[in-house]
Tab-separated table of C-alpha atoms and ligand atoms in Angstrom:
chain	number	residue	atom	x	y	z
W	12	MET	CA	-0.138	0.443	0.396
W	13	ARG	CA	2.197	2.074	1.299
W	14	PHE	CA	5.213	1.467	-1.590
W	15	GLY	CA	1.724	1.690	-4.585
W	16	LEU	CA	1.256	5.217	-2.987
W	17	ALA	CA	4.907	6.682	-3.610
W	18	TRP	CA	4.310	4.779	-6.816
W	19	VAL	CA	1.606	7.268	-7.809
W	20	ARG	CA	3.639	10.298	-7.231
W	21	GLY	CA	6.898	9.854	-8.679
W	22	GLN	CA	4.024	8.960	-11.039
W	23	ALA	CA	3.277	12.438	-10.674
W	24	THR	CA	5.802	14.005	-10.363
W	25	ALA	CA	7.250	12.618	-13.236
W	26	THR	CA	4.737	14.141	-15.614
W	27	SER	CA	5.138	18.054	-14.406
W	28	ARG	CA	8.141	17.300	-15.358
W	29	PRO	CA	9.791	14.983	-17.833
W	30	GLY	CA	13.535	13.937	-17.560
W	31	GLY	CA	13.559	15.395	-14.525
W	32	ASN	CA	14.289	14.013	-10.519
W	33	GLN	CA	11.358	12.031	-8.862
W	34	ALA	CA	11.377	14.086	-5.219
W	35	GLU	CA	9.972	12.544	-3.243
W	36	LEU	CA	8.756	14.373	-0.741
W	37	THR	CA	7.416	13.606	3.437
W	38	PRO	CA	4.622	14.775	4.572
W	39	LEU	CA	6.655	17.982	6.778
W	40	ASP	CA	8.261	18.905	3.408
W	41	GLU	CA	4.899	18.947	1.433
W	42	LYS	CA	3.466	21.169	5.052
W	43	LEU	CA	6.210	23.417	4.524
W	44	GLY	CA	4.774	24.039	0.445
W	45	GLU	CA	1.934	24.866	1.524
W	46	VAL	CA	3.109	27.142	4.423
W	47	LEU	CA	4.878	28.743	1.581
W	48	GLY	CA	2.131	28.994	-0.778
W	49	LEU	CA	-0.537	30.071	1.729
W	50	ALA	CA	1.589	33.229	2.347
W	51	GLN	CA	2.796	34.119	-1.341
W	52	ALA	CA	-1.130	33.961	-1.332
W	53	ALA	CA	-2.024	36.067	2.144
W	54	GLN	CA	-0.281	38.487	1.086
W	55	ASP	CA	-3.036	39.611	-2.430
W	56	ALA	CA	-5.699	38.742	0.140
W	57	THR	CA	-4.254	40.798	2.516
W	58	THR	CA	-4.198	43.691	-0.539
W	59	LYS	CA	-7.388	42.802	-1.973
W	60	VAL	CA	-9.520	43.487	1.556
W	61	ALA	CA	-7.487	46.826	1.233
W	62	GLY	CA	-8.928	48.455	-1.325
W	63	MET	CA	-12.392	47.464	-0.523
W	64	GLU	CA	-15.336	49.814	0.793
W	65	GLY	CA	-14.599	50.506	3.503
W	66	ALA	CA	-11.917	49.585	5.110
W	67	ASP	CA	-10.134	53.063	4.624
W	68	GLU	CA	-8.987	52.531	9.272
W	69	PHE	CA	-8.119	48.791	8.431
W	70	GLN	CA	-5.006	50.393	6.089
W	71	SER	CA	-2.143	50.083	8.450
W	72	ARG	CA	-3.098	46.653	10.265
W	73	LEU	CA	-3.384	45.101	6.694
W	74	GLU	CA	-0.480	46.171	6.233
W	75	GLN	CA	1.921	45.216	8.452
W	76	MET	CA	0.008	42.255	7.484
W	77	SER	CA	0.840	41.738	4.549
W	78	GLN	CA	4.155	42.576	5.108
W	79	GLN	CA	4.638	40.078	7.493
W	80	ALA	CA	3.244	37.189	5.405
W	81	ALA	CA	6.113	38.624	3.287
W	82	GLU	CA	8.678	38.004	5.473
W	83	THR	CA	7.031	34.481	6.434
W	84	GLU	CA	7.419	33.914	2.063
W	85	ARG	CA	11.455	34.501	2.811
W	86	ARG	CA	11.759	33.001	5.252
W	87	VAL	CA	10.031	29.513	4.654
W	88	ASP	CA	11.775	30.050	1.005
W	89	GLU	CA	15.521	30.665	2.421
W	90	LEU	CA	15.207	27.262	3.998
W	91	VAL	CA	13.473	25.825	1.232
W	92	ASP	CA	15.969	26.613	-0.623
W	93	GLY	CA	18.640	23.908	1.121
W	94	PHE	CA	17.132	21.189	0.920
W	95	ASP	CA	18.490	20.086	-2.127
W	96	GLY	CA	17.079	17.678	-4.778
W	97	LYS	CA	13.155	18.297	-3.232
W	98	LYS	CA	13.228	22.935	-3.281
W	99	THR	CA	11.492	22.443	-7.082
W	100	ALA	CA	9.035	19.460	-5.651
W	101	ILE	CA	8.362	22.168	-2.662
W	102	ARG	CA	7.756	24.565	-4.449
W	103	GLU	CA	5.443	23.226	-7.228
W	104	LYS	CA	3.258	22.672	-3.561
W	105	ALA	CA	3.399	26.073	-2.928
W	106	ALA	CA	2.595	27.382	-6.099
W	107	ASN	CA	-0.628	24.211	-6.572
W	108	THR	CA	-1.171	25.608	-2.910
W	109	LYS	CA	-1.610	28.945	-3.965
W	110	SER	CA	-3.681	28.859	-6.765
W	111	GLU	CA	-6.184	26.679	-4.842
W	112	ALA	CA	-5.856	30.044	-1.843
W	113	LYS	CA	-6.783	32.083	-4.625
W	114	GLU	CA	-9.537	30.176	-6.156
W	115	MET	CA	-11.242	30.081	-3.229
W	116	MET	CA	-10.817	34.377	-2.911
W	117	ARG	CA	-12.607	35.142	-5.916
W	118	THR	CA	-15.687	31.949	-4.917
W	119	TYR	CA	-16.097	33.617	-1.592
W	120	LEU	CA	-15.628	37.201	-2.984
W	121	ALA	CA	-17.427	37.076	-6.230
W	122	GLU	CA	-20.068	39.815	-5.812
W	123	ASP	CA	-18.541	40.910	-2.624
W	124	GLU	CA	-16.658	44.943	-2.365
W	125	GLU	CA	-16.705	45.670	1.802
W	126	ALA	CA	-14.579	45.404	4.164
W	127	LEU	CA	-16.642	43.602	6.727
W	128	ASP	CA	-16.984	40.551	3.443
W	129	GLY	CA	-13.149	40.304	2.788
W	130	PHE	CA	-12.259	40.059	6.774
W	131	GLU	CA	-14.890	37.332	6.899
W	132	PHE	CA	-12.673	35.741	4.530
W	133	LEU	CA	-9.662	36.092	5.723
W	134	THR	CA	-10.866	34.757	9.335
W	135	MET	CA	-11.173	31.852	7.068
W	136	ALA	CA	-7.978	31.911	5.470
W	137	GLU	CA	-5.870	33.199	8.220
W	138	ALA	CA	-7.574	30.822	10.931
W	139	GLY	CA	-6.607	28.156	7.531
W	140	GLU	CA	-2.502	29.541	7.803
W	141	LEU	CA	-2.762	29.511	11.690
W	142	GLY	CA	-3.563	25.253	11.387
W	143	HIS	CA	-1.287	24.857	8.764
W	144	TRP	CA	2.358	26.084	11.077
W	145	GLU	CA	0.757	24.190	14.220
W	146	ILE	CA	0.895	21.650	12.171
W	147	VAL	CA	4.500	21.942	11.221
W	148	THR	CA	5.308	22.272	14.428
W	149	THR	CA	4.011	19.274	16.134
W	150	MET	CA	5.413	17.563	13.581
W	151	SER	CA	9.385	19.260	13.463
W	152	ASP	CA	9.094	18.158	16.881
W	153	THR	CA	8.601	14.519	16.446
W	154	PHE	CA	11.107	14.352	13.610
W	155	GLY	CA	13.736	16.170	15.769
W	156	GLU	CA	13.746	18.791	12.648
W	157	ALA	CA	14.816	22.491	15.680
W	158	GLN	CA	15.461	24.672	12.665
W	159	ILE	CA	11.877	23.888	11.284
W	160	ALA	CA	10.038	23.872	14.502
W	161	GLN	CA	12.026	27.628	15.747
W	162	LEU	CA	10.921	29.414	12.535
W	163	ALA	CA	7.338	27.510	12.885
W	164	ASP	CA	7.361	28.882	16.588
W	165	TRP	CA	8.098	32.061	14.986
W	166	ALA	CA	5.512	31.622	12.264
W	167	VAL	CA	2.540	30.692	15.254
W	168	SER	CA	2.867	33.750	17.306
W	169	VAL	CA	2.643	35.868	13.413
W	170	GLN	CA	-0.152	34.378	12.589
W	171	ARG	CA	-2.015	33.577	16.205
W	172	LYS	CA	-1.770	38.195	15.665
W	173	HIS	CA	-3.047	37.533	12.109
W	174	VAL	CA	-5.937	35.584	13.204
W	175	ASP	CA	-6.733	38.174	16.021
W	176	ALA	CA	-6.430	41.501	14.013
W	177	VAL	CA	-9.274	39.942	11.867
W	178	ARG	CA	-11.558	38.626	14.081
W	179	GLU	CA	-11.270	42.851	16.359
W	180	SER	CA	-11.345	44.117	12.141
W	181	CYS	CA	-14.908	42.120	11.880
W	182	LEU	CA	-16.350	43.013	14.935
W	183	GLU	CA	-15.117	47.418	14.913
W	184	LEU	CA	-16.927	46.566	11.324
W	185	ALA	CA	-19.617	44.813	12.573
W	186	VAL	CA	-20.855	47.746	15.289
W	187	SER	CA	-20.638	49.881	11.864
W	188	GLU	CA	-22.548	47.923	10.187
W	189	ALA	CA	-25.385	47.244	12.989
W	190	LYS	CA	-26.271	51.183	13.200
W	191	GLY	CA	-26.689	51.219	9.757
L	214	LIG	FE1	-1.419	36.027	8.307
């Protein structure tokens, strides 16, 4: 069964890179690809929400979140750059995750232009990002990957602040929406 799964993954990798190395990613490598893609998508999402109706007073908060997402992307990419033989596959995983996250944003915000809708989307996106980083923390602790665990600890603390900031913004907007 395990062999079968590895074979299927090997085939999938081979079709995306004909003649290339068939990098076999560990579950932790795959998670790193996912958090890399989510950090990339988060920069687009915060920029999108910053441009929505009623987002004026949240500009500095959104800007900070966007910069921290860029810093997260930079740190993960720097780490992945040292993974010889696997970095291309991890970056491919990131690109897939990013396009899935952007597709989700397009679907969710199809007709919406108001900041509250935007922050509702960020409620899901930031919670998802936090959840992924907590998984990275647990996996890297389990495998004794100290360098990855250190990065994940930093990212989890950043993500907790993002989740709080988005929640506060939603509730502030809810008050103004309720008052009409
Ligand atoms: Fe974030």
